[in-house]
């Protein structure tokens, strides 16, 4: 019985990693509760962020935690069966790279890779604002770009790239990402009007029941919520910056049967 209990305890723990354009962040996660175990660790993303360089940075992160089990990785690209199919905010050499295979080769551990916004969405639906919510829910992560995760009655529709919709004659993330807000020195009110146009386009196309906002902008929601006029409510993600790590760990555990 003791052995079974210990095995279950091990399965409840998973290393979750959020690979971003500026930082690669990881932490051990209790997949039963969504809580981080110990301190989060961050290593700057190598520049250029080539497959080999990122894989070796991931290895350094794994070694920091002295981790010997499977790894869940959120990655800034659409991921099909472990293979990166685009590279909006990371080095173009990732396109058609088998990220899961490469990471497993370099770390010597099973690695399960999914889109980073999908990872954040899994965390929010399991432990955050989307918990026990039915209907169509769209999570939007706003940062350097715009990532999206779409759920229908709790089921993920993977690899949506709704930050790449055309809006005002340009790609949406070039119109209302957080990077654009900073670059153009927009007030939160002016940026909120742009973001409202983006949400209105999503609402026209998908008729969601709820929008969940993730990324750094979520903490500032009160500064622009008065500019949001959608029928579906917009609420801040509960997990904010940890969601990618938690969701990656959940995905890794599910793929391992944990």
Short mmCIF file of C-alpha atoms in Angstrom, two decimals:
data_model
loop_
_atom_site.label_atom_id
_atom_site.label_comp_id
_atom_site.label_asym_id
_atom_site.label_seq_id
_atom_site.Cartn_x
_atom_site.Cartn_y
_atom_site.Cartn_z
CA UNK A 1 0.00 0.00 0.00
CA UNK A 2 2.87 2.36 0.89
CA UNK A 3 4.49 1.74 -2.51
CA UNK A 4 1.21 2.51 -4.31
CA UNK A 5 0.82 5.70 -2.31
CA UNK A 6 4.35 6.84 -3.17
CA UNK A 7 3.82 6.07 -6.86
CA UNK A 8 0.61 8.12 -6.85
CA UNK A 9 2.42 10.98 -5.12
CA UNK A 10 5.06 10.95 -7.86
CA UNK A 11 2.37 11.01 -10.59
CA UNK A 12 0.75 14.02 -8.90
CA UNK A 13 4.00 15.96 -9.38
CA UNK A 14 5.07 17.15 -12.80
CA UNK A 15 7.63 19.64 -14.07
CA UNK A 16 5.80 22.31 -16.05
CA UNK A 17 7.76 24.61 -18.36
CA UNK A 18 6.60 27.75 -20.15
CA UNK A 19 8.90 28.54 -23.09
CA UNK A 20 8.59 32.18 -24.12
CA UNK A 21 10.36 34.63 -26.38
CA UNK A 22 12.21 36.30 -23.49
CA UNK A 23 12.27 33.68 -20.73
CA UNK A 24 12.00 29.94 -20.13
CA UNK A 25 10.22 29.43 -16.81
CA UNK A 26 9.56 26.22 -14.92
CA UNK A 27 8.38 24.80 -11.62
CA UNK A 28 7.24 21.54 -10.10
CA UNK A 29 3.44 21.45 -9.97
CA UNK A 30 0.99 19.45 -7.89
CA UNK A 31 -1.38 18.43 -10.69
CA UNK A 32 -4.15 17.57 -8.21
CA UNK A 33 -4.35 21.10 -6.81
CA UNK A 34 -2.57 23.25 -9.42
CA UNK A 35 -0.23 24.61 -6.77
CA UNK A 36 3.45 25.26 -7.46
CA UNK A 37 5.86 23.17 -5.38
CA UNK A 38 8.88 25.20 -4.32
CA UNK A 39 10.26 28.19 -6.19
CA UNK A 40 9.75 28.97 -9.87
CA UNK A 41 12.99 29.17 -11.86
CA UNK A 42 13.58 31.34 -14.93
CA UNK A 43 16.39 31.29 -17.49
CA UNK A 44 16.61 33.93 -20.22
CA UNK A 45 15.67 32.58 -23.65
CA UNK A 46 18.86 32.29 -25.74
CA UNK A 47 19.19 34.69 -28.67
CA UNK A 48 18.82 33.59 -31.37
CA UNK A 49 16.27 31.13 -30.00
CA UNK A 50 17.27 28.25 -32.29
CA UNK A 51 16.03 24.72 -31.58
CA UNK A 52 19.40 23.50 -30.26
CA UNK A 53 19.89 26.55 -28.03
CA UNK A 54 16.39 26.35 -26.52
CA UNK A 55 16.69 22.58 -25.99
CA UNK A 56 19.92 23.00 -24.05
CA UNK A 57 18.38 25.79 -21.96
CA UNK A 58 15.49 23.43 -21.18
CA UNK A 59 18.05 20.82 -20.12
CA UNK A 60 19.64 23.35 -17.74
CA UNK A 61 16.19 24.07 -16.26
CA UNK A 62 15.49 20.36 -15.77
CA UNK A 63 18.89 19.92 -14.08
CA UNK A 64 18.17 22.88 -11.78
CA UNK A 65 15.20 20.94 -10.38
CA UNK A 66 17.16 17.62 -10.43
CA UNK A 67 14.05 16.28 -12.17
CA UNK A 68 14.02 12.72 -13.53
CA UNK A 69 10.43 12.38 -14.73
CA UNK A 70 8.33 13.52 -17.71
CA UNK A 71 8.20 17.21 -18.63
CA UNK A 72 5.25 19.25 -19.91
CA UNK A 73 6.22 22.22 -22.13
CA UNK A 74 4.14 25.12 -23.37
CA UNK A 75 5.64 26.52 -26.58
CA UNK A 76 4.89 29.66 -28.66
CA UNK A 77 3.78 27.91 -31.87
CA UNK A 78 1.00 25.68 -33.10
CA UNK A 79 2.02 22.12 -32.20
CA UNK A 80 0.80 19.09 -34.17
CA UNK A 81 1.88 15.73 -32.72
CA UNK A 82 4.88 17.41 -31.12
CA UNK A 83 5.93 19.27 -34.30
CA UNK A 84 6.03 23.11 -34.44
CA UNK A 85 4.12 24.34 -37.49
CA UNK A 86 4.71 28.08 -37.25
CA UNK A 87 6.95 30.54 -35.40
CA UNK A 88 5.41 33.99 -34.89
CA UNK A 89 7.41 35.08 -31.86
CA UNK A 90 10.36 32.69 -31.95
CA UNK A 91 13.15 31.78 -34.41
CA UNK A 92 11.85 30.74 -37.85
CA UNK A 93 14.08 27.63 -37.81
CA UNK A 94 11.50 26.04 -35.47
CA UNK A 95 9.03 25.53 -38.33
CA UNK A 96 8.62 21.77 -38.93
CA UNK A 97 10.94 20.95 -36.00
CA UNK A 98 9.79 17.99 -33.89
CA UNK A 99 10.05 19.87 -30.60
CA UNK A 100 8.92 16.94 -28.44
CA UNK A 101 11.51 14.61 -29.99
CA UNK A 102 14.31 17.18 -29.79
CA UNK A 103 13.60 18.04 -26.14
CA UNK A 104 13.43 14.34 -25.21
CA UNK A 105 16.74 13.68 -26.97
CA UNK A 106 18.58 16.53 -25.24
CA UNK A 107 17.08 16.10 -21.73
CA UNK A 108 16.86 12.30 -21.79
CA UNK A 109 13.30 12.59 -20.45
CA UNK A 110 9.83 12.18 -22.02
CA UNK A 111 8.70 15.67 -23.11
CA UNK A 112 5.10 16.56 -23.99
CA UNK A 113 4.72 19.83 -25.92
CA UNK A 114 1.63 21.96 -26.58
CA UNK A 115 0.86 25.51 -27.63
CA UNK A 116 1.57 28.00 -24.82
CA UNK A 117 -1.86 29.66 -24.88
CA UNK A 118 -3.52 26.22 -24.84
CA UNK A 119 -1.44 25.41 -21.75
CA UNK A 120 -2.63 28.59 -20.01
CA UNK A 121 -6.19 27.72 -21.00
CA UNK A 122 -5.98 24.22 -19.51
CA UNK A 123 -4.88 25.72 -16.18
CA UNK A 124 -7.67 28.30 -16.16
CA UNK A 125 -10.35 25.76 -17.04
CA UNK A 126 -9.19 23.28 -14.39
CA UNK A 127 -8.28 25.57 -11.49
CA UNK A 128 -9.17 29.15 -12.45
CA UNK A 129 -11.96 31.32 -13.76
CA UNK A 130 -13.24 28.72 -16.23
CA UNK A 131 -13.73 26.02 -13.61
CA UNK A 132 -17.11 24.27 -13.99
CA UNK A 133 -18.13 26.69 -16.76
CA UNK A 134 -19.96 25.29 -19.79
CA UNK A 135 -20.48 26.80 -23.23
CA UNK A 136 -17.90 28.51 -25.44
CA UNK A 137 -15.02 30.12 -23.56
CA UNK A 138 -12.15 32.01 -25.20
CA UNK A 139 -8.99 32.66 -23.19
CA UNK A 140 -6.81 35.45 -24.61
CA UNK A 141 -3.21 35.92 -23.48
CA UNK A 142 -1.93 39.40 -24.26
CA UNK A 143 1.84 39.95 -24.26
CA UNK A 144 4.39 40.34 -27.06
CA UNK A 145 1.69 38.85 -29.28
CA UNK A 146 -1.86 37.60 -28.71
CA UNK A 147 -2.48 33.93 -27.96
CA UNK A 148 -5.87 32.25 -27.75
CA UNK A 149 -7.36 29.06 -26.35
CA UNK A 150 -10.92 28.03 -27.21
CA UNK A 151 -12.98 25.62 -25.10
CA UNK A 152 -16.41 24.16 -25.81
CA UNK A 153 -18.04 22.62 -22.73
CA UNK A 154 -14.58 22.18 -21.20
CA UNK A 155 -13.00 20.57 -24.28
CA UNK A 156 -10.02 22.30 -25.89
CA UNK A 157 -9.99 23.13 -29.58
CA UNK A 158 -6.18 23.09 -29.95
CA UNK A 159 -3.93 25.45 -31.87
CA UNK A 160 -6.26 28.36 -32.55
CA UNK A 161 -4.29 31.41 -33.72
CA UNK A 162 -6.93 34.08 -33.34
CA UNK A 163 -4.30 36.73 -32.62
CA UNK A 164 -3.66 36.54 -36.38
CA UNK A 165 -7.14 37.62 -37.45
CA UNK A 166 -7.11 40.72 -39.64
CA UNK A 167 -8.30 43.85 -37.84
CA UNK A 168 -8.17 47.47 -39.04
CA UNK A 169 -6.14 46.36 -42.07
CA UNK A 170 -3.46 44.54 -40.09
CA UNK A 171 -2.85 41.39 -38.08
CA UNK A 172 -4.72 41.80 -34.78
CA UNK A 173 -1.65 41.30 -32.57
CA UNK A 174 0.06 44.13 -34.45
CA UNK A 175 -2.91 46.36 -33.53
CA UNK A 176 -3.61 45.60 -29.87
CA UNK A 177 -0.93 43.47 -28.21
CA UNK A 178 0.77 44.68 -25.02
CA UNK A 179 3.95 45.28 -27.03
CA UNK A 180 1.99 47.66 -29.30
CA UNK A 181 0.53 49.47 -26.24
CA UNK A 182 4.05 50.09 -24.94
CA UNK A 183 5.59 50.93 -28.31
CA UNK A 184 2.89 53.46 -29.19
CA UNK A 185 2.69 54.71 -25.59
CA UNK A 186 -1.09 54.21 -25.50
CA UNK A 187 -3.04 54.97 -22.35
CA UNK A 188 -4.96 52.01 -20.96
CA UNK A 189 -8.17 53.68 -22.13
CA UNK A 190 -6.98 54.10 -25.73
CA UNK A 191 -5.58 50.58 -25.77
CA UNK A 192 -8.84 49.28 -24.27
CA UNK A 193 -10.81 50.74 -27.20
CA UNK A 194 -8.56 48.81 -29.59
CA UNK A 195 -8.90 45.62 -27.56
CA UNK A 196 -12.69 46.06 -27.52
CA UNK A 197 -12.67 46.06 -31.35
CA UNK A 198 -10.73 42.80 -31.27
CA UNK A 199 -13.16 41.20 -28.81
CA UNK A 200 -16.10 42.40 -30.94
CA UNK A 201 -14.61 40.58 -33.94
CA UNK A 202 -14.19 37.37 -31.90
CA UNK A 203 -17.74 37.72 -30.60
CA UNK A 204 -19.11 38.12 -34.13
CA UNK A 205 -17.29 34.97 -35.28
CA UNK A 206 -17.70 32.66 -32.28
CA UNK A 207 -20.52 33.95 -30.01
CA UNK A 208 -18.64 32.99 -26.83
CA UNK A 209 -20.25 32.87 -23.39
CA UNK A 210 -17.14 34.16 -21.62
CA UNK A 211 -13.80 35.85 -22.38
CA UNK A 212 -10.90 35.21 -19.99
CA UNK A 213 -7.96 37.61 -20.16
CA UNK A 214 -4.47 36.30 -19.35
CA UNK A 215 -0.98 37.79 -19.53
CA UNK A 216 0.22 40.98 -17.86
CA UNK A 217 -2.79 43.02 -19.01
CA UNK A 218 -5.12 40.95 -16.84
CA UNK A 219 -3.78 42.63 -13.70
CA UNK A 220 -4.74 46.03 -15.20
CA UNK A 221 -8.27 45.05 -16.28
CA UNK A 222 -9.87 47.69 -14.03
CA UNK A 223 -8.05 50.40 -16.03
CA UNK A 224 -9.88 49.59 -19.29
CA UNK A 225 -12.92 47.44 -18.44
CA UNK A 226 -15.15 50.51 -19.02
CA UNK A 227 -14.11 50.41 -22.73
CA UNK A 228 -15.28 46.79 -23.16
CA UNK A 229 -18.76 46.56 -24.66
CA UNK A 230 -19.11 42.88 -25.58
CA UNK A 231 -22.14 40.81 -24.67
CA UNK A 232 -19.93 38.10 -23.19
CA UNK A 233 -18.25 39.22 -19.98
CA UNK A 234 -14.47 39.73 -19.86
CA UNK A 235 -12.83 38.50 -16.65
CA UNK A 236 -9.20 38.28 -15.52
CA UNK A 237 -7.48 34.91 -15.39
CA UNK A 238 -6.98 33.66 -11.83
CA UNK A 239 -3.52 32.17 -12.40
CA UNK A 240 -2.01 35.10 -14.33
CA UNK A 241 1.69 34.44 -14.97
CA UNK A 242 1.72 30.90 -13.58
CA UNK A 243 -0.98 29.52 -15.87
CA UNK A 244 1.42 28.41 -18.63
CA UNK A 245 3.52 26.39 -16.19
CA UNK A 246 0.50 24.80 -14.49
CA UNK A 247 -1.21 23.94 -17.79
CA UNK A 248 1.98 22.43 -19.24
CA UNK A 249 2.25 20.21 -16.16
CA UNK A 250 -1.41 19.16 -16.49
CA UNK A 251 -0.83 18.26 -20.14
CA UNK A 252 2.29 16.26 -19.29
CA UNK A 253 0.45 14.38 -16.56
CA UNK A 254 -2.48 13.58 -18.87
CA UNK A 255 -0.14 12.30 -21.58
CA UNK A 256 1.63 10.10 -19.03
CA UNK A 257 -1.69 8.82 -17.72
CA UNK A 258 -1.16 10.61 -14.43
#
